[in-house]
Short mmCIF file of C-alpha atoms in Angstrom, two decimals:
data_model
loop_
_atom_site.label_atom_id
_atom_site.label_comp_id
_atom_site.label_asym_id
_atom_site.label_seq_id
_atom_site.Cartn_x
_atom_site.Cartn_y
_atom_site.Cartn_z
CA MET A 29 -27.88 8.00 1.09
CA LYS A 30 -29.63 11.05 -0.34
CA ASN A 31 -26.61 13.22 0.46
CA ILE A 32 -24.26 10.83 -1.34
CA ILE A 33 -26.42 10.89 -4.46
CA LYS A 34 -26.76 14.68 -4.28
CA VAL A 35 -22.96 15.09 -4.11
CA ILE A 36 -22.44 12.85 -7.15
CA GLU A 37 -25.22 14.59 -9.09
CA ASN A 38 -23.58 17.97 -8.45
CA ASN A 39 -19.93 16.97 -8.98
CA GLY A 40 -20.11 13.97 -11.29
CA ALA A 41 -18.35 10.66 -10.74
CA MET A 42 -15.58 10.76 -8.15
CA LEU A 43 -13.43 8.76 -5.76
CA SER A 44 -15.12 7.34 -2.68
CA SER A 45 -12.84 9.37 -0.37
CA ASP A 46 -13.80 12.61 -2.14
CA ILE A 47 -17.49 11.74 -1.81
CA ALA A 48 -16.98 10.95 1.88
CA GLU A 49 -15.26 14.30 2.38
CA GLU A 50 -18.07 16.26 0.69
CA VAL A 51 -20.83 14.38 2.53
CA SER A 52 -18.96 14.80 5.81
CA LYS A 53 -19.04 18.58 5.31
CA ILE A 54 -22.82 18.40 4.89
CA THR A 55 -23.75 15.89 7.59
CA GLY A 56 -20.79 15.84 9.98
CA GLU A 57 -20.56 12.03 9.74
CA ASN A 58 -17.27 10.17 9.99
CA HIS A 59 -15.45 9.46 6.68
CA ALA A 60 -15.18 5.73 7.43
CA THR A 61 -18.93 5.48 8.04
CA ILE A 62 -19.74 7.19 4.78
CA ARG A 63 -17.31 5.02 2.81
CA ARG A 64 -18.94 1.89 4.29
CA LYS A 65 -22.36 3.19 3.22
CA ILE A 66 -21.06 3.80 -0.29
CA SER A 67 -19.49 0.34 -0.43
CA ARG A 68 -22.69 -1.37 0.72
CA GLU A 69 -24.81 0.60 -1.71
CA CYS A 70 -22.58 -0.25 -4.67
CA THR A 71 -22.92 -4.00 -4.03
CA LYS A 72 -26.73 -3.94 -4.11
CA LYS A 73 -28.33 -5.20 -7.31
CA ASP A 74 -30.87 -2.37 -7.58
CA SER A 75 -28.43 0.35 -6.53
CA LEU A 76 -28.37 3.81 -8.11
CA LEU A 77 -24.58 3.84 -7.69
CA GLY A 78 -22.00 2.00 -9.72
CA HIS A 79 -18.26 1.57 -9.32
CA LEU A 80 -15.43 0.61 -11.64
CA ASN A 81 -13.31 -2.41 -10.90
CA LEU A 82 -10.12 -0.40 -11.10
CA LYS A 83 -7.47 -0.75 -8.44
CA PHE A 84 -6.87 2.70 -7.01
CA PRO A 85 -4.42 3.22 -4.14
CA HIS A 86 -5.75 2.84 -0.58
CA LYS A 87 -8.65 0.64 -1.75
CA GLU A 88 -10.54 3.60 -3.17
CA ASN A 89 -13.31 3.14 -5.70
CA PHE A 90 -14.42 5.41 -8.50
CA ILE A 91 -18.15 5.89 -7.89
CA TYR A 92 -20.73 7.12 -10.39
CA LEU A 93 -24.49 7.33 -10.78
CA LYS A 94 -25.74 4.68 -13.17
CA SER A 95 -28.29 7.16 -14.51
CA GLN A 96 -25.53 9.57 -15.60
CA GLY A 97 -23.73 6.92 -17.63
CA PHE A 98 -20.28 7.18 -19.17
CA ASN A 99 -20.31 10.72 -20.52
CA GLU A 100 -17.39 13.07 -21.22
CA GLU A 101 -17.51 14.45 -17.66
CA PHE A 102 -17.20 10.88 -16.34
CA PHE A 103 -14.01 10.24 -18.33
CA THR A 104 -12.54 13.63 -17.39
CA ASN A 105 -13.22 12.93 -13.70
CA LEU A 106 -11.72 9.44 -14.04
CA LYS A 107 -8.53 10.86 -15.55
CA ASN A 108 -8.35 13.51 -12.81
CA ALA A 109 -8.86 10.88 -10.11
CA ALA A 110 -6.12 8.69 -11.62
CA ASN A 111 -3.75 11.67 -11.68
CA LYS A 112 -4.65 12.71 -8.14
CA THR A 113 -3.94 9.24 -6.72
CA ARG A 114 -0.95 8.63 -9.02
CA SER A 115 -2.62 5.47 -10.22
CA VAL A 116 -1.05 3.27 -12.91
CA TYR A 117 -3.98 4.19 -15.15
CA SER A 118 -3.00 7.86 -15.21
CA TYR A 119 -0.10 7.31 -17.62
CA ILE A 120 -2.14 5.68 -20.35
CA LEU A 121 -5.11 8.05 -19.87
CA ASN A 122 -2.80 11.05 -20.22
CA ALA A 123 -1.18 9.44 -23.26
CA PHE A 124 -4.61 9.19 -24.91
CA ASP A 125 -5.04 12.94 -24.33
CA CYS A 126 -1.65 13.76 -25.85
CA THR A 127 -2.23 11.65 -28.97
CA ASN A 128 -5.84 12.69 -29.67
CA GLY A 129 -7.08 9.28 -28.53
CA VAL A 130 -5.18 7.06 -30.99
CA ILE A 131 -2.14 5.10 -29.87
CA LYS A 132 -0.32 2.32 -31.70
CA TYR A 133 -0.49 -0.81 -29.53
CA ASN A 134 3.28 -1.31 -29.24
CA LYS A 135 3.64 2.37 -28.21
CA ALA A 136 0.82 1.98 -25.67
CA CYS A 137 2.90 -0.65 -23.92
CA ILE A 138 5.63 1.95 -23.42
CA LEU A 139 3.33 4.91 -22.68
CA SER A 140 1.45 2.97 -20.00
CA GLY A 141 4.57 3.10 -17.85
CA SER A 142 3.97 -0.47 -16.70
CA PRO A 143 6.37 -3.35 -17.16
CA SER A 144 5.11 -6.59 -18.58
CA LYS A 145 6.48 -9.10 -16.09
CA ILE A 146 7.50 -7.72 -12.72
CA LYS A 147 6.01 -9.41 -9.70
CA GLY A 148 3.58 -7.21 -7.75
CA HIS A 149 3.03 -4.73 -10.60
CA ILE A 150 0.05 -4.44 -12.90
CA GLY A 151 1.26 -5.21 -16.42
CA TYR A 152 0.38 -3.11 -19.45
CA ASN A 153 -1.75 -5.94 -20.91
CA THR A 154 -3.91 -5.87 -17.79
CA ILE A 155 -4.23 -2.08 -17.84
CA ILE A 156 -5.22 -2.02 -21.51
CA GLY A 157 -7.62 -4.95 -20.97
CA ILE A 158 -9.35 -3.22 -18.05
CA LEU A 159 -9.73 0.03 -19.97
CA ASN A 160 -11.13 -1.97 -22.89
CA ARG A 161 -13.61 -3.71 -20.57
CA ILE A 162 -15.01 -0.36 -19.35
CA ASN A 163 -15.20 0.91 -22.95
CA MET A 164 -12.41 3.48 -22.57
CA ASN A 165 -10.58 2.13 -25.59
CA ASP A 166 -11.02 -0.29 -28.45
CA TYR A 167 -8.71 -2.12 -30.82
CA ILE A 168 -8.58 -1.11 -34.46
CA PHE A 169 -6.26 -2.23 -37.23
CA LEU A 170 -4.81 0.30 -39.66
CA SER A 171 -2.48 -0.98 -42.37
CA GLY A 172 -2.21 -4.27 -40.48
CA SER A 173 -1.00 -2.65 -37.23
CA PRO A 174 -3.08 -2.70 -34.05
CA TYR A 175 -4.10 0.65 -32.52
CA LEU A 176 -6.03 1.58 -29.39
#
């Protein structure tokens, strides 16, 4: 467990597979074993680790140290992880970068790259709601129009 925490302290928040790879280099343990340790640790109430309830491909989790909080490095690492895995969240996170963090709501629906009602796909309302829940965005109204 100490090695997992040390890797996150040095590199910041990252995907569970990336943590497993780094720890494997240090200890020589199997990736699957390390990912199970991470998963178990994240479910404990008094854990030092936290994870976001975002659906990344291949059941990966984005793991962070609770003591580090949601700083700028955290959000940069989250965006990089979304881009690396080609997650549905990458489109909207990159759109926030391109627009200096302010997007009109009806444009966000387009920029998210997600349809609203196709079976098996995460809709843009869900993506925006999840990002709102983890404090990545907020709704504001300017001249009567909603913005993120």
